């Protein structure tokens, strides 16, 4: 297997000067991720300076570094390491033949990105490159690009934002052949004021489309026409997906099953019958978006259907665990602890409603970055909680106070200040046969509850 980068290639891409010859097979700016053969980027940030960790990176096996200050060890010296990362990402994009897909949206970015990468990989073993974790910002996107192998056939890139103009920059780095918007919801509305403005910011992804590119847009969204208007100047093809009959990619049949959902999908010129492993209406929508993207890049639809049937839940985004109950027996845990907004809360509460259980418990953390809409959006979750048949709601954080008031008389409710307090309450309340949903904004720290409950499983 050829090296990911040689020192000469790095120097040529970044305009830097190499201290000597070396080759690397991985790229990172986190010294904790360094492995043998890595390239370490010494980025300077507001809080710390990556040059402090160069020696640690070498000790962990780094084969070279990109630095803006002279160091002892193999390196490429550049004026600005962040600019060098962007340049390296651009060089990776230009040299690889990969068909690139950019994925954004208020909800479902990471899950859709993972499902799409798996769908493409099913028919192209080893030829698909993807963003890892949620590396979707101004550092994560160029890092993901810089890691793309020179012979990649497909690249799937998650792109996020919480301010206007951010996606415009990211999409110019990726230059996708296909740009996909999953959905629009009031995530980060504190910084935008209205959902229309969120839709406009998400629509920035279309401005980076390669000539002849495809825009994939949610047909059922109230912002559909706004997104289409944003795409029209840049996209040669606009494809919609959704449950309504007018969508280009839609579901002719949706049949819930004990494990997942059977779907008969209709696409332009094709039909596909498959079983989706992940439950919930939101995953039906995500799967239709995946199929639209697979078709747009010329992938294998039949292989995509097989991949969607085998897809496992992601940690923090739908993974399921059977956990021990302190008093004996087990409970089913649905881990949605990574993040939350009002749309994803409603979607996962509907999944909880369908889980087999003698009793349902929801541990819900406050939703952040909602601004003036926060009180109303939290209180409005009372209906979905009731519809899910929740017997006990454990609410975490000050922002959950409106929901605690709204749930009075609907179900038993405990409002606590921290994840640790929620864990203590939950451990005392769990019973054999319970189904547990754990979901909240990442900063609330509900993943600690998941880790504590699953550590012995």
PDB file of C-alpha atoms in Angstrom, residues 128-267:
ATOM      1  CA  UNK A 128     -14.868   4.604   0.597  1.00  0.00           C
ATOM      2  CA  UNK A 129     -13.493   7.393   2.762  1.00  0.00           C
ATOM      3  CA  UNK A 130     -15.632   9.069   5.434  1.00  0.00           C
ATOM      4  CA  UNK A 131     -15.547  11.593   8.236  1.00  0.00           C
ATOM      5  CA  UNK A 132     -14.840   9.948  11.574  1.00  0.00           C
ATOM      6  CA  UNK A 133     -16.817  10.782  14.699  1.00  0.00           C
ATOM      7  CA  UNK A 134     -18.420  14.194  14.121  1.00  0.00           C
ATOM      8  CA  UNK A 135     -15.419  15.871  12.497  1.00  0.00           C
ATOM      9  CA  UNK A 136     -17.610  18.387  10.690  1.00  0.00           C
ATOM     10  CA  UNK A 137     -16.226  21.859  11.461  1.00  0.00           C
ATOM     11  CA  UNK A 138     -13.462  24.179  10.219  1.00  0.00           C
ATOM     12  CA  UNK A 139     -10.766  21.823  11.495  1.00  0.00           C
ATOM     13  CA  UNK A 140     -12.529  18.467  11.168  1.00  0.00           C
ATOM     14  CA  UNK A 141     -13.456  18.835   7.494  1.00  0.00           C
ATOM     15  CA  UNK A 142      -9.963  19.666   6.147  1.00  0.00           C
ATOM     16  CA  UNK A 143      -8.519  16.990   8.439  1.00  0.00           C
ATOM     17  CA  UNK A 144     -10.895  14.426   6.931  1.00  0.00           C
ATOM     18  CA  UNK A 145      -9.963  15.556   3.436  1.00  0.00           C
ATOM     19  CA  UNK A 146      -6.241  15.306   4.218  1.00  0.00           C
ATOM     20  CA  UNK A 147      -6.763  11.692   5.304  1.00  0.00           C
ATOM     21  CA  UNK A 148      -8.434  10.654   2.034  1.00  0.00           C
ATOM     22  CA  UNK A 149      -6.401   7.945   0.254  1.00  0.00           C
ATOM     23  CA  UNK A 150      -5.128   8.834  -3.197  1.00  0.00           C
ATOM     24  CA  UNK A 151      -7.150   5.976  -4.750  1.00  0.00           C
ATOM     25  CA  UNK A 152     -10.467   6.510  -2.927  1.00  0.00           C
ATOM     26  CA  UNK A 153     -13.512   5.932  -5.149  1.00  0.00           C
ATOM     27  CA  UNK A 154     -15.976   7.730  -2.865  1.00  0.00           C
ATOM     28  CA  UNK A 155     -15.724  10.265  -0.042  1.00  0.00           C
ATOM     29  CA  UNK A 156     -18.537  11.065   2.400  1.00  0.00           C
ATOM     30  CA  UNK A 157     -18.081  14.272   4.375  1.00  0.00           C
ATOM     31  CA  UNK A 158     -20.223  15.540   7.236  1.00  0.00           C
ATOM     32  CA  UNK A 159     -20.466  19.325   7.418  1.00  0.00           C
ATOM     33  CA  UNK A 160     -21.921  21.221  10.369  1.00  0.00           C
ATOM     34  CA  UNK A 161     -22.411  24.820  11.350  1.00  0.00           C
ATOM     35  CA  UNK A 162     -23.888  27.020  14.045  1.00  0.00           C
ATOM     36  CA  UNK A 163     -23.376  30.390  12.356  1.00  0.00           C
ATOM     37  CA  UNK A 164     -24.105  31.766   8.917  1.00  0.00           C
ATOM     38  CA  UNK A 165     -21.198  31.558   6.464  1.00  0.00           C
ATOM     39  CA  UNK A 166     -19.535  28.507   8.009  1.00  0.00           C
ATOM     40  CA  UNK A 167     -20.909  25.979   5.519  1.00  0.00           C
ATOM     41  CA  UNK A 168     -20.004  28.275   2.617  1.00  0.00           C
ATOM     42  CA  UNK A 169     -16.343  27.858   3.559  1.00  0.00           C
ATOM     43  CA  UNK A 170     -16.523  24.114   4.205  1.00  0.00           C
ATOM     44  CA  UNK A 171     -18.264  23.296   0.941  1.00  0.00           C
ATOM     45  CA  UNK A 172     -15.582  25.146  -1.026  1.00  0.00           C
ATOM     46  CA  UNK A 173     -13.025  22.851   0.581  1.00  0.00           C
ATOM     47  CA  UNK A 174     -14.924  19.636  -0.169  1.00  0.00           C
ATOM     48  CA  UNK A 175     -16.383  20.662  -3.568  1.00  0.00           C
ATOM     49  CA  UNK A 176     -18.946  17.840  -3.407  1.00  0.00           C
ATOM     50  CA  UNK A 177     -20.413  16.140  -6.443  1.00  0.00           C
ATOM     51  CA  UNK A 178     -23.537  15.576  -4.337  1.00  0.00           C
ATOM     52  CA  UNK A 179     -24.780  17.860  -1.547  1.00  0.00           C
ATOM     53  CA  UNK A 180     -27.417  16.402   0.783  1.00  0.00           C
ATOM     54  CA  UNK A 181     -29.536  18.199   3.394  1.00  0.00           C
ATOM     55  CA  UNK A 182     -31.178  15.765   5.841  1.00  0.00           C
ATOM     56  CA  UNK A 183     -33.691  18.055   7.548  1.00  0.00           C
ATOM     57  CA  UNK A 184     -34.147  21.543   8.976  1.00  0.00           C
ATOM     58  CA  UNK A 185     -34.996  21.998  12.661  1.00  0.00           C
ATOM     59  CA  UNK A 186     -34.476  24.708  15.313  1.00  0.00           C
ATOM     60  CA  UNK A 187     -30.983  23.509  16.297  1.00  0.00           C
ATOM     61  CA  UNK A 188     -28.702  26.464  17.157  1.00  0.00           C
ATOM     62  CA  UNK A 189     -31.702  28.783  16.673  1.00  0.00           C
ATOM     63  CA  UNK A 190     -30.199  31.036  19.360  1.00  0.00           C
ATOM     64  CA  UNK A 191     -27.737  32.205  16.687  1.00  0.00           C
ATOM     65  CA  UNK A 192     -30.234  32.526  13.826  1.00  0.00           C
ATOM     66  CA  UNK A 193     -33.581  33.640  15.218  1.00  0.00           C
ATOM     67  CA  UNK A 194     -35.759  31.762  12.703  1.00  0.00           C
ATOM     68  CA  UNK A 195     -35.837  28.400  10.974  1.00  0.00           C
ATOM     69  CA  UNK A 196     -35.833  30.189   7.605  1.00  0.00           C
ATOM     70  CA  UNK A 197     -32.391  31.559   8.421  1.00  0.00           C
ATOM     71  CA  UNK A 198     -31.227  28.087   9.478  1.00  0.00           C
ATOM     72  CA  UNK A 199     -32.438  26.771   6.116  1.00  0.00           C
ATOM     73  CA  UNK A 200     -30.536  29.538   4.332  1.00  0.00           C
ATOM     74  CA  UNK A 201     -27.356  28.619   6.232  1.00  0.00           C
ATOM     75  CA  UNK A 202     -27.772  24.915   5.412  1.00  0.00           C
ATOM     76  CA  UNK A 203     -28.383  25.850   1.784  1.00  0.00           C
ATOM     77  CA  UNK A 204     -24.860  27.270   1.595  1.00  0.00           C
ATOM     78  CA  UNK A 205     -23.663  23.698   0.984  1.00  0.00           C
ATOM     79  CA  UNK A 206     -24.944  23.850  -2.599  1.00  0.00           C
ATOM     80  CA  UNK A 207     -22.630  26.730  -3.538  1.00  0.00           C
ATOM     81  CA  UNK A 208     -19.634  24.373  -3.525  1.00  0.00           C
ATOM     82  CA  UNK A 209     -21.095  21.771  -5.881  1.00  0.00           C
ATOM     83  CA  UNK A 210     -18.880  20.638  -8.716  1.00  0.00           C
ATOM     84  CA  UNK A 211     -20.215  21.384 -12.221  1.00  0.00           C
ATOM     85  CA  UNK A 212     -22.874  18.810 -13.072  1.00  0.00           C
ATOM     86  CA  UNK A 213     -23.492  18.178  -9.377  1.00  0.00           C
ATOM     87  CA  UNK A 214     -26.648  17.019  -7.599  1.00  0.00           C
ATOM     88  CA  UNK A 215     -28.539  18.638  -4.737  1.00  0.00           C
ATOM     89  CA  UNK A 216     -30.597  16.274  -2.538  1.00  0.00           C
ATOM     90  CA  UNK A 217     -33.373  17.997  -0.603  1.00  0.00           C
ATOM     91  CA  UNK A 218     -36.052  16.839   1.894  1.00  0.00           C
ATOM     92  CA  UNK A 219     -39.389  17.004   0.048  1.00  0.00           C
ATOM     93  CA  UNK A 220     -41.510  16.950   3.208  1.00  0.00           C
ATOM     94  CA  UNK A 221     -39.723  19.925   4.778  1.00  0.00           C
ATOM     95  CA  UNK A 222     -41.617  23.225   5.006  1.00  0.00           C
ATOM     96  CA  UNK A 223     -38.333  24.743   3.799  1.00  0.00           C
ATOM     97  CA  UNK A 224     -38.192  22.600   0.632  1.00  0.00           C
ATOM     98  CA  UNK A 225     -38.804  25.447  -1.808  1.00  0.00           C
ATOM     99  CA  UNK A 226     -36.295  27.652  -0.012  1.00  0.00           C
ATOM    100  CA  UNK A 227     -33.652  24.935  -0.313  1.00  0.00           C
ATOM    101  CA  UNK A 228     -34.495  24.314  -3.954  1.00  0.00           C
ATOM    102  CA  UNK A 229     -34.077  28.034  -4.653  1.00  0.00           C
ATOM    103  CA  UNK A 230     -30.667  27.929  -2.952  1.00  0.00           C
ATOM    104  CA  UNK A 231     -29.626  24.888  -4.989  1.00  0.00           C
ATOM    105  CA  UNK A 232     -30.888  25.960  -8.398  1.00  0.00           C
ATOM    106  CA  UNK A 233     -27.988  28.327  -9.307  1.00  0.00           C
ATOM    107  CA  UNK A 234     -25.393  25.648  -8.516  1.00  0.00           C
ATOM    108  CA  UNK A 235     -26.903  22.198  -9.133  1.00  0.00           C
ATOM    109  CA  UNK A 236     -27.344  20.536 -12.507  1.00  0.00           C
ATOM    110  CA  UNK A 237     -29.756  18.076 -10.871  1.00  0.00           C
ATOM    111  CA  UNK A 238     -32.127  18.517  -7.924  1.00  0.00           C
ATOM    112  CA  UNK A 239     -33.501  15.347  -6.319  1.00  0.00           C
ATOM    113  CA  UNK A 240     -36.051  15.308  -3.511  1.00  0.00           C
ATOM    114  CA  UNK A 241     -36.660  12.539  -0.983  1.00  0.00           C
ATOM    115  CA  UNK A 242     -39.466  11.990   1.473  1.00  0.00           C
ATOM    116  CA  UNK A 243     -42.614  10.112   2.394  1.00  0.00           C
ATOM    117  CA  UNK A 244     -44.989  12.202   0.254  1.00  0.00           C
ATOM    118  CA  UNK A 245     -45.886  10.815  -3.172  1.00  0.00           C
ATOM    119  CA  UNK A 246     -44.430  13.834  -4.980  1.00  0.00           C
ATOM    120  CA  UNK A 247     -40.850  13.137  -3.861  1.00  0.00           C
ATOM    121  CA  UNK A 248     -38.396  11.823  -6.452  1.00  0.00           C
ATOM    122  CA  UNK A 249     -37.262   9.170  -3.971  1.00  0.00           C
ATOM    123  CA  UNK A 250     -40.091   7.924  -1.777  1.00  0.00           C
ATOM    124  CA  UNK A 251     -41.415   4.884   0.059  1.00  0.00           C
ATOM    125  CA  UNK A 252     -44.283   3.013  -1.591  1.00  0.00           C
ATOM    126  CA  UNK A 253     -44.570   0.739   1.451  1.00  0.00           C
ATOM    127  CA  UNK A 254     -43.365   1.143   5.030  1.00  0.00           C
ATOM    128  CA  UNK A 255     -44.071  -1.841   7.279  1.00  0.00           C
ATOM    129  CA  UNK A 256     -42.741  -1.737  10.872  1.00  0.00           C
ATOM    130  CA  UNK A 257     -41.322  -5.074  12.010  1.00  0.00           C
ATOM    131  CA  UNK A 258     -40.079  -6.440  15.329  1.00  0.00           C
ATOM    132  CA  UNK A 259     -36.538  -5.422  14.364  1.00  0.00           C
ATOM    133  CA  UNK A 260     -36.490  -2.496  11.956  1.00  0.00           C
ATOM    134  CA  UNK A 261     -38.737  -1.558   9.058  1.00  0.00           C
ATOM    135  CA  UNK A 262     -39.513  -3.096   5.678  1.00  0.00           C
ATOM    136  CA  UNK A 263     -39.447  -0.486   2.905  1.00  0.00           C
ATOM    137  CA  UNK A 264     -40.369  -0.574  -0.748  1.00  0.00           C
ATOM    138  CA  UNK A 265     -38.598   2.470  -2.182  1.00  0.00           C
ATOM    139  CA  UNK A 266     -39.199   4.119  -5.534  1.00  0.00           C
ATOM    140  CA  UNK A 267     -36.374   6.036  -7.203  1.00  0.00           C
TER     141      UNK A 267
END
